[in-house]
Amino acid sequence: ATGVPLVTLATQIMLGQTLAELGYRGGLWPVQPLYAVKVPVFSLSKLHGLETALGPEMKSTGEVMGIDCSYMAALSKAYLAAGLAIPEKGRALVSIAERDRTEAKAILLALAESGYTFYAPPGTANMLQQLGITATVLDDMYQDNLTILNLIHTHKIDLVIDTLRSRSGPSANGSVPQEGATLRRAAVEARVPCFTSLDTVRAAIELIRCGEVHCEVRPFVEYRGKSDSA
């Protein structure tokens, strides 16, 4: 994003050189006329049977970076490159853990205002009802429910939000809780956007609410302009 080879510089400094000898001044790097957003990429659809929920272990198989002169344009490029773009309206399957429901209210209201309709298990459906949002109630959300899986595989669901009911980590025997794994796996296989983090959903909604975002297409070095010099 800045054009500064930090790893190379740090290595040379550890070997005894100084910033001045390497052609750099001290102080903060000049503010540049660009925004850069990095998004990890997960090749989960190619790894059959893998639990798609993220934990402390690294599952990213790559990353993309969106660069532009505005934050929303850079975010739009990064999401598009990572395959995380979601439609402006559609049908969302949502299961929000109780601890996340206060934070999720504004997100779900924004989706409803954008034209989304909802499928949800009883607890989340009740929360939606309290917000004045109607939802189709799905029982046994985390069982091998053929009705739910069929909705996903036949692309009658455009978005899945599942913040997991258990984040307790591995059990005493080292196994990872499989709650919701079947649902999330089905979404990945059907290439339906599946979010387990409300922060990521919030960023996606920002893009939806912005409508059409003007993105510039330039050679990478042009974004850095004059501030590319040391």
mmCIF file of N, CA and C in Angstrom, residues 84-94 107-119 128 132-136 156-161 192-195 201 204-209:
data_model
loop_
_atom_site.group_PDB
_atom_site.id
_atom_site.type_symbol
_atom_site.label_atom_id
_atom_site.label_comp_id
_atom_site.label_asym_id
_atom_site.label_seq_id
_atom_site.Cartn_x
_atom_site.Cartn_y
_atom_site.Cartn_z
ATOM 1 N N LEU A 84 -16.953 -11.630 -1.807
ATOM 2 C CA LEU A 84 -17.842 -11.400 -0.666
ATOM 3 C C LEU A 84 -18.990 -10.453 -0.982
ATOM 4 N N ALA A 85 -19.098 -10.023 -2.231
ATOM 5 C CA ALA A 85 -20.166 -9.097 -2.583
ATOM 6 C C ALA A 85 -21.526 -9.774 -2.384
ATOM 7 N N ILE A 86 -22.457 -9.047 -1.766
ATOM 8 C CA ILE A 86 -23.798 -9.599 -1.552
ATOM 9 C C ILE A 86 -24.798 -8.731 -2.302
ATOM 10 N N PRO A 87 -25.910 -9.317 -2.748
ATOM 11 C CA PRO A 87 -26.894 -8.533 -3.508
ATOM 12 C C PRO A 87 -27.551 -7.461 -2.651
ATOM 13 N N GLU A 88 -28.072 -6.421 -3.311
ATOM 14 C CA GLU A 88 -28.691 -5.316 -2.588
ATOM 15 C C GLU A 88 -29.940 -5.762 -1.839
ATOM 16 N N LYS A 89 -30.620 -6.775 -2.336
ATOM 17 C CA LYS A 89 -31.775 -7.323 -1.637
ATOM 18 C C LYS A 89 -31.894 -8.791 -1.962
ATOM 19 N N GLY A 90 -32.614 -9.531 -1.128
ATOM 20 C CA GLY A 90 -32.738 -10.966 -1.342
ATOM 21 C C GLY A 90 -33.290 -11.639 -0.108
ATOM 22 N N ARG A 91 -32.868 -12.880 0.113
ATOM 23 C CA ARG A 91 -33.361 -13.676 1.236
ATOM 24 C C ARG A 91 -32.185 -14.085 2.107
ATOM 25 N N ALA A 92 -32.279 -13.768 3.373
ATOM 26 C CA ALA A 92 -31.185 -14.046 4.302
ATOM 27 C C ALA A 92 -31.601 -15.106 5.315
ATOM 28 N N LEU A 93 -30.707 -16.050 5.543
ATOM 29 C CA LEU A 93 -30.873 -17.055 6.595
ATOM 30 C C LEU A 93 -29.997 -16.601 7.755
ATOM 31 N N VAL A 94 -30.595 -16.239 8.875
ATOM 32 C CA VAL A 94 -29.827 -15.646 9.971
ATOM 33 C C VAL A 94 -30.021 -16.423 11.260
ATOM 34 N N ILE A 107 -27.820 -4.060 12.245
ATOM 35 C CA ILE A 107 -27.449 -4.738 11.001
ATOM 36 C C ILE A 107 -28.677 -5.360 10.338
ATOM 37 N N LEU A 108 -29.496 -6.045 11.132
ATOM 38 C CA LEU A 108 -30.682 -6.699 10.573
ATOM 39 C C LEU A 108 -31.714 -5.678 10.105
ATOM 40 N N LEU A 109 -31.837 -4.574 10.835
ATOM 41 C CA LEU A 109 -32.751 -3.513 10.404
ATOM 42 C C LEU A 109 -32.291 -2.926 9.066
ATOM 43 N N ALA A 110 -30.980 -2.752 8.916
ATOM 44 C CA ALA A 110 -30.447 -2.210 7.661
ATOM 45 C C ALA A 110 -30.717 -3.162 6.503
ATOM 46 N N LEU A 111 -30.572 -4.473 6.752
ATOM 47 C CA LEU A 111 -30.867 -5.453 5.703
ATOM 48 C C LEU A 111 -32.351 -5.418 5.325
ATOM 49 N N ALA A 112 -33.216 -5.309 6.336
ATOM 50 C CA ALA A 112 -34.653 -5.246 6.074
ATOM 51 C C ALA A 112 -35.000 -4.003 5.265
ATOM 52 N N GLU A 113 -34.381 -2.877 5.607
ATOM 53 C CA GLU A 113 -34.636 -1.636 4.870
ATOM 54 C C GLU A 113 -34.158 -1.740 3.428
ATOM 55 N N SER A 114 -33.147 -2.579 3.190
ATOM 56 C CA SER A 114 -32.629 -2.761 1.833
ATOM 57 C C SER A 114 -33.497 -3.698 1.005
ATOM 58 N N GLY A 115 -34.460 -4.357 1.655
ATOM 59 C CA GLY A 115 -35.358 -5.229 0.925
ATOM 60 C C GLY A 115 -35.167 -6.709 1.180
ATOM 61 N N TYR A 116 -34.405 -7.064 2.222
ATOM 62 C CA TYR A 116 -34.195 -8.476 2.534
ATOM 63 C C TYR A 116 -35.385 -9.051 3.291
ATOM 64 N N THR A 117 -35.686 -10.312 3.011
ATOM 65 C CA THR A 117 -36.613 -11.093 3.817
ATOM 66 C C THR A 117 -35.789 -12.134 4.557
ATOM 67 N N PHE A 118 -36.356 -12.725 5.620
ATOM 68 C CA PHE A 118 -35.552 -13.522 6.530
ATOM 69 C C PHE A 118 -36.124 -14.909 6.817
ATOM 70 N N TYR A 119 -35.193 -15.854 6.960
ATOM 71 C CA TYR A 119 -35.461 -17.162 7.537
ATOM 72 C C TYR A 119 -34.626 -17.226 8.808
ATOM 73 N N LEU A 128 -36.243 -10.731 15.686
ATOM 74 C CA LEU A 128 -36.658 -9.991 14.503
ATOM 75 C C LEU A 128 -38.080 -9.453 14.661
ATOM 76 N N GLY A 132 -39.956 -5.588 14.613
ATOM 77 C CA GLY A 132 -40.973 -5.311 13.611
ATOM 78 C C GLY A 132 -40.696 -5.952 12.273
ATOM 79 N N ILE A 133 -39.849 -6.993 12.267
ATOM 80 C CA ILE A 133 -39.466 -7.678 11.030
ATOM 81 C C ILE A 133 -40.049 -9.090 11.037
ATOM 82 N N THR A 134 -40.755 -9.440 10.000
ATOM 83 C CA THR A 134 -41.336 -10.777 9.889
ATOM 84 C C THR A 134 -40.295 -11.751 9.346
ATOM 85 N N ALA A 135 -40.271 -12.953 9.904
ATOM 86 C CA ALA A 135 -39.330 -13.972 9.443
ATOM 87 C C ALA A 135 -40.033 -15.319 9.340
ATOM 88 N N THR A 136 -39.598 -16.124 8.391
ATOM 89 C CA THR A 136 -40.054 -17.503 8.304
ATOM 90 C C THR A 136 -39.287 -18.306 9.333
ATOM 91 N N LYS A 156 -32.213 -20.512 -3.042
ATOM 92 C CA LYS A 156 -33.337 -19.715 -2.550
ATOM 93 C C LYS A 156 -32.920 -18.869 -1.351
ATOM 94 N N ILE A 157 -31.645 -18.989 -0.979
ATOM 95 C CA ILE A 157 -31.042 -18.157 0.063
ATOM 96 C C ILE A 157 -29.894 -17.386 -0.587
ATOM 97 N N ASP A 158 -29.860 -16.075 -0.361
ATOM 98 C CA ASP A 158 -28.827 -15.236 -0.958
ATOM 99 C C ASP A 158 -27.715 -14.867 0.019
ATOM 100 N N LEU A 159 -27.972 -15.079 1.307
ATOM 101 C CA LEU A 159 -27.019 -14.655 2.322
ATOM 102 C C LEU A 159 -27.244 -15.470 3.581
ATOM 103 N N VAL A 160 -26.157 -15.924 4.211
ATOM 104 C CA VAL A 160 -26.240 -16.633 5.489
ATOM 105 C C VAL A 160 -25.431 -15.850 6.519
ATOM 106 N N ILE A 161 -26.056 -15.583 7.666
ATOM 107 C CA ILE A 161 -25.350 -14.973 8.799
ATOM 108 C C ILE A 161 -25.534 -15.905 9.982
ATOM 109 N N VAL A 192 -22.873 -19.420 -1.575
ATOM 110 C CA VAL A 192 -23.726 -18.404 -0.966
ATOM 111 C C VAL A 192 -22.890 -17.684 0.089
ATOM 112 N N PRO A 193 -22.800 -16.361 0.060
ATOM 113 C CA PRO A 193 -22.008 -15.643 1.057
ATOM 114 C C PRO A 193 -22.429 -16.038 2.470
ATOM 115 N N CYS A 194 -21.455 -16.439 3.286
ATOM 116 C CA CYS A 194 -21.728 -16.902 4.644
ATOM 117 C C CYS A 194 -20.832 -16.135 5.605
ATOM 118 N N PHE A 195 -21.441 -15.381 6.497
ATOM 119 C CA PHE A 195 -20.703 -14.552 7.443
ATOM 120 C C PHE A 195 -20.877 -15.079 8.863
ATOM 121 N N VAL A 201 -20.180 -8.319 8.143
ATOM 122 C CA VAL A 201 -21.508 -8.034 7.600
ATOM 123 C C VAL A 201 -21.747 -6.523 7.581
ATOM 124 N N ALA A 204 -20.136 -4.961 4.673
ATOM 125 C CA ALA A 204 -20.860 -5.282 3.438
ATOM 126 C C ALA A 204 -22.116 -4.429 3.308
ATOM 127 N N ILE A 205 -22.794 -4.179 4.430
ATOM 128 C CA ILE A 205 -24.004 -3.359 4.407
ATOM 129 C C ILE A 205 -23.677 -1.912 4.055
ATOM 130 N N GLU A 206 -22.527 -1.436 4.507
ATOM 131 C CA GLU A 206 -22.094 -0.090 4.122
ATOM 132 C C GLU A 206 -22.070 0.042 2.613
ATOM 133 N N LEU A 207 -21.562 -0.978 1.945
ATOM 134 C CA LEU A 207 -21.498 -0.953 0.481
ATOM 135 C C LEU A 207 -22.895 -0.970 -0.140
ATOM 136 N N ILE A 208 -23.780 -1.792 0.430
ATOM 137 C CA ILE A 208 -25.145 -1.873 -0.089
ATOM 138 C C ILE A 208 -25.830 -0.511 0.006
ATOM 139 N N ARG A 209 -25.660 0.142 1.147
ATOM 140 C CA ARG A 209 -26.362 1.399 1.388
ATOM 141 C C ARG A 209 -25.767 2.544 0.574
#
